[in-house]
PDB file of C-alpha atoms in Angstrom:
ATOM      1  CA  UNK A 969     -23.470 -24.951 237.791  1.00 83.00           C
ATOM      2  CA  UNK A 970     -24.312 -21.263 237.330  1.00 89.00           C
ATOM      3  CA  UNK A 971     -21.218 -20.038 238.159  1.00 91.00           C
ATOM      4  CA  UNK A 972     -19.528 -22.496 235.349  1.00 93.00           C
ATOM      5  CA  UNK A 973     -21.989 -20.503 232.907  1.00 94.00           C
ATOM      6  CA  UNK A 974     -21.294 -16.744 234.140  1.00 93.00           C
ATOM      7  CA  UNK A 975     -17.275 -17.911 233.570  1.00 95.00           C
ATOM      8  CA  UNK A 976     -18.208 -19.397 230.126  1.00 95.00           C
ATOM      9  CA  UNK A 977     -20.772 -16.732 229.198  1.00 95.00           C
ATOM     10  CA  UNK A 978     -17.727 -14.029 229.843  1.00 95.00           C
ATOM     11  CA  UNK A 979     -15.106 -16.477 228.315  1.00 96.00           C
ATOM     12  CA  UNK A 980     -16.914 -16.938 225.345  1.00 96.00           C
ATOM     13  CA  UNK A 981     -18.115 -12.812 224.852  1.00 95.00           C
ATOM     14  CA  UNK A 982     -13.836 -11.218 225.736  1.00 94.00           C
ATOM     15  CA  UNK A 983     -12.863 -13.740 223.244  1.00 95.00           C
ATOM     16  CA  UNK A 984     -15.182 -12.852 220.195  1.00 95.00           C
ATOM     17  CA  UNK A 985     -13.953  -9.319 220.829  1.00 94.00           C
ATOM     18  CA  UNK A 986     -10.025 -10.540 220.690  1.00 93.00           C
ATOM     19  CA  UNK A 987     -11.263 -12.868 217.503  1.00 95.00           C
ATOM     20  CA  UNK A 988     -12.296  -9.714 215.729  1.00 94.00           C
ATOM     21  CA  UNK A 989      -9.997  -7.873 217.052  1.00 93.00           C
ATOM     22  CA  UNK A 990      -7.374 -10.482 215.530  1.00 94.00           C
ATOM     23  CA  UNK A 991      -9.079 -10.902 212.116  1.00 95.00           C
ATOM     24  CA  UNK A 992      -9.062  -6.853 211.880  1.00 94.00           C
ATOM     25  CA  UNK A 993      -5.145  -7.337 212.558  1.00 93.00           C
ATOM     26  CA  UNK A 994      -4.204  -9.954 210.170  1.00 94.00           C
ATOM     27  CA  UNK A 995      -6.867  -8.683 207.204  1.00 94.00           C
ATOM     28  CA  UNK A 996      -6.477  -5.261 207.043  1.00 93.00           C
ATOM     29  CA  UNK A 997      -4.548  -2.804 207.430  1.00 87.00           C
ATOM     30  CA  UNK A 998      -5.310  -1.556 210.484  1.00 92.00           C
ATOM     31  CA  UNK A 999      -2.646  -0.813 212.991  1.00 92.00           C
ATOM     32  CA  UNK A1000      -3.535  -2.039 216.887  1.00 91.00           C
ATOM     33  CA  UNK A1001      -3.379   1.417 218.382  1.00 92.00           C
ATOM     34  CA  UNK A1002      -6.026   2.519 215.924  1.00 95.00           C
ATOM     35  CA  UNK A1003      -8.479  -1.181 216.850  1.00 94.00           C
ATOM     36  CA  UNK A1004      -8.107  -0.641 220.198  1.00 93.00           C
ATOM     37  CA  UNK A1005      -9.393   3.040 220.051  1.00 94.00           C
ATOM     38  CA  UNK A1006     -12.199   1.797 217.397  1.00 94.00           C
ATOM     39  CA  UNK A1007     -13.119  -0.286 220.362  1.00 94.00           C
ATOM     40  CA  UNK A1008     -13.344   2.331 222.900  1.00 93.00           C
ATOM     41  CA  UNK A1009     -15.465   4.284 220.345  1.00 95.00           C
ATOM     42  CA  UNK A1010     -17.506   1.441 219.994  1.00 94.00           C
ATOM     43  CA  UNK A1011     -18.090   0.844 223.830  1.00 93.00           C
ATOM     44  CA  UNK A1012     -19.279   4.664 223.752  1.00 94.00           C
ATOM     45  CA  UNK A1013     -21.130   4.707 221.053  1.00 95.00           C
ATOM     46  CA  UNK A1014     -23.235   1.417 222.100  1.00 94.00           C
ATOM     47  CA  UNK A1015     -23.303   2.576 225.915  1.00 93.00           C
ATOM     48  CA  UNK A1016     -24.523   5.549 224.633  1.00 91.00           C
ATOM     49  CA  UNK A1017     -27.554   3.917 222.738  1.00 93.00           C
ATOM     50  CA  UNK A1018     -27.867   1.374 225.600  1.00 91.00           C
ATOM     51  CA  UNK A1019     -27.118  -1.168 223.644  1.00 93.00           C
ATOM     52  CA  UNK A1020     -24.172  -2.432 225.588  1.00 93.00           C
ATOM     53  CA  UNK A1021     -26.158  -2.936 228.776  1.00 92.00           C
ATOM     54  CA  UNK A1022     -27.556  -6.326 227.333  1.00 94.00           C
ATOM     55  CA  UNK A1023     -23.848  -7.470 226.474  1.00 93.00           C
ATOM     56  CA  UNK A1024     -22.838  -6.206 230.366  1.00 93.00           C
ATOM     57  CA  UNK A1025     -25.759  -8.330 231.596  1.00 94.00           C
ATOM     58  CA  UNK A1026     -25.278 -10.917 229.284  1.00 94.00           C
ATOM     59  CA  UNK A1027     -21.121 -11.786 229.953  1.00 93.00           C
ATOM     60  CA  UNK A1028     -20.612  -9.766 232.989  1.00 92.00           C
ATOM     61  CA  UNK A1029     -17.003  -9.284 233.129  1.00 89.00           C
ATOM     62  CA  UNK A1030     -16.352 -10.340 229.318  1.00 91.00           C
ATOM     63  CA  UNK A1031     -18.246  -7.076 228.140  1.00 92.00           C
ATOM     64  CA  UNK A1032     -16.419  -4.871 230.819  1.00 90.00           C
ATOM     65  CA  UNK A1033     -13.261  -5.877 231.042  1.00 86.00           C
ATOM     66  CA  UNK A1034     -12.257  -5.099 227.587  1.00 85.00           C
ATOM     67  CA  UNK A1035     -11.391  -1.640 225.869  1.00 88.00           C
ATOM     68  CA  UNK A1036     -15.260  -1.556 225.143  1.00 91.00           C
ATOM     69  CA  UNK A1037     -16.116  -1.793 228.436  1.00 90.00           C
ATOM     70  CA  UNK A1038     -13.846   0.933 228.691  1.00 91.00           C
ATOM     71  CA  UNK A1039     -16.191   3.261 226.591  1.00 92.00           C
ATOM     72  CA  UNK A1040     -19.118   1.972 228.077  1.00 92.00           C
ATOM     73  CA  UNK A1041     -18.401   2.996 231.409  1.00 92.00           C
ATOM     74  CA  UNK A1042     -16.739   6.623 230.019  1.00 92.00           C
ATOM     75  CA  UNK A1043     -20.362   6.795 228.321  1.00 93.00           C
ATOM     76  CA  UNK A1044     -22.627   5.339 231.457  1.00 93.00           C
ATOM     77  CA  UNK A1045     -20.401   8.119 233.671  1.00 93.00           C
ATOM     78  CA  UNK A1046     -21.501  11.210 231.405  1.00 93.00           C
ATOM     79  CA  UNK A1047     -25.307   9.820 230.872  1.00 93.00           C
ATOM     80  CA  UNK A1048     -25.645   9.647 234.862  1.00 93.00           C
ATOM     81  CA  UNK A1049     -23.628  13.232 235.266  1.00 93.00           C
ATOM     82  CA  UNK A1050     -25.634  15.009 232.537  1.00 93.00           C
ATOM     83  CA  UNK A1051     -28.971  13.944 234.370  1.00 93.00           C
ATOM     84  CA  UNK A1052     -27.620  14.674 237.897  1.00 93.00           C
ATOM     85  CA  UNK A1053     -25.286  18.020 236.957  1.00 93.00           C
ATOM     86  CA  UNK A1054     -26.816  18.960 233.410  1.00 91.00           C
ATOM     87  CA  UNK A1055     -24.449  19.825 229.960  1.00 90.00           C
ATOM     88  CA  UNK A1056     -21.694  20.829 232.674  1.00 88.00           C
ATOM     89  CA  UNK A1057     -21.876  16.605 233.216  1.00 89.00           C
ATOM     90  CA  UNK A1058     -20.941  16.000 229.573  1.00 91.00           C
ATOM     91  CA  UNK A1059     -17.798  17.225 230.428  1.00 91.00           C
ATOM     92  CA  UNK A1060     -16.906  15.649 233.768  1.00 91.00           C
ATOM     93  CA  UNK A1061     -18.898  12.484 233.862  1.00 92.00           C
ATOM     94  CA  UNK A1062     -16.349  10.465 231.877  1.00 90.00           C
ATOM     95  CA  UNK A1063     -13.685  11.013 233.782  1.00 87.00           C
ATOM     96  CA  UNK A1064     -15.473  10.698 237.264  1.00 91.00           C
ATOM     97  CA  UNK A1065     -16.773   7.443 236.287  1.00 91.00           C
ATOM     98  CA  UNK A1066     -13.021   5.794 235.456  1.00 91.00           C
ATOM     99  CA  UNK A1067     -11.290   7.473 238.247  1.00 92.00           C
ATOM    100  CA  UNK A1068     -10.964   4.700 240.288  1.00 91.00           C
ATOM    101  CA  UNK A1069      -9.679   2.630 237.065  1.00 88.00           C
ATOM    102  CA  UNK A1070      -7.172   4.843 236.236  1.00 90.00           C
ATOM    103  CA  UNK A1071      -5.734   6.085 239.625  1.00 93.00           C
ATOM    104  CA  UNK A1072      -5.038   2.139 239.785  1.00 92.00           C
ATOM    105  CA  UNK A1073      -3.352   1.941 235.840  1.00 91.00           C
ATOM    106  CA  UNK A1074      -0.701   4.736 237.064  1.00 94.00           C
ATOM    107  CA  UNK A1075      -0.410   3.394 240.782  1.00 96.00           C
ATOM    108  CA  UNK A1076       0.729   0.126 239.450  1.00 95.00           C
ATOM    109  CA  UNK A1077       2.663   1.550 236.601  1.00 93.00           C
ATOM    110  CA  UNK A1078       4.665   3.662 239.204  1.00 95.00           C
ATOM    111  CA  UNK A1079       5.124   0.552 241.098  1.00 95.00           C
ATOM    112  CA  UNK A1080       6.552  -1.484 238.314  1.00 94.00           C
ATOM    113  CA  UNK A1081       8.797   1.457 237.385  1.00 92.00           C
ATOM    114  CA  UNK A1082      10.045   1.211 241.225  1.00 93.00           C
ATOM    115  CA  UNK A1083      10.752  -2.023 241.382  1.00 93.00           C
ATOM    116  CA  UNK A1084      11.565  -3.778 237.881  1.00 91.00           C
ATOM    117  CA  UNK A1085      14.573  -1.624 235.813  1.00 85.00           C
ATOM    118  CA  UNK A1086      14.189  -1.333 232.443  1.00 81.00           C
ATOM    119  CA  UNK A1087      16.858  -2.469 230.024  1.00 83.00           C
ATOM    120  CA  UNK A1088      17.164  -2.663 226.299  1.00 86.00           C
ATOM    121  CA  UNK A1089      15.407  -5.047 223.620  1.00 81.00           C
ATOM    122  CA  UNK A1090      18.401  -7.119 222.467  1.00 75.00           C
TER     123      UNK A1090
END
């Protein structure tokens, strides 16, 4: 029965971020591109207070999976470099800590370019 909650708990958290991200859509006017990179900010920002820890722990996979999970991880990555490597980790920590996220986004994007052609909207 826990299980069913962890699913619901992370159901119920990645879709109040679409919802808003929806109602930001349709009632004002905001272009996508510019909510989805208010919701990185806003993943860094609140990882950077540790605020977003208690959403992480709270819907697991519904706080991380999403573009503000994105930023939190960017901004967990540079708090853990600047403590191990100092300012020089401000720099690099980001970037270390999505590696493995973004090696796979461009492996799988090559693969889909290999294998699928592309053809014209019609």
């Amino acid at each position: 029965m826990e299980l069913f909650w962890d699913y619901a708990r992370a159901f119920l958290f990645g879709g109040l971020l679409c919802a808003i991200g929806q109602v930001l859509i349709d009632k004002t006017g905001l272009t996508p591109a510019r909510i989805l990179a208010a919701y990185v900010v806003a993943g860094v920002v609140l990882g950077g207070l540790g605020v977003y820890s208690y959403a992480v722990d709270f819907a697991g996979a519904g706080a991380t999976v999403p573009l503000t999970g994105f930023g939190y991880l960017l901004a967990k990555g540079v708090k853990k470099a600047v403590e191990e490597q100092g300012l020089f980790g401000a720099l690099t920590g980001g970037l270390t800590a999505a590696a493995a996220g973004i090696t796979a986004a461009i492996f799988f994007a090559l693969l889909g370019a290999l294998f699928f052609k592309a053809r014209p909207k019609s």
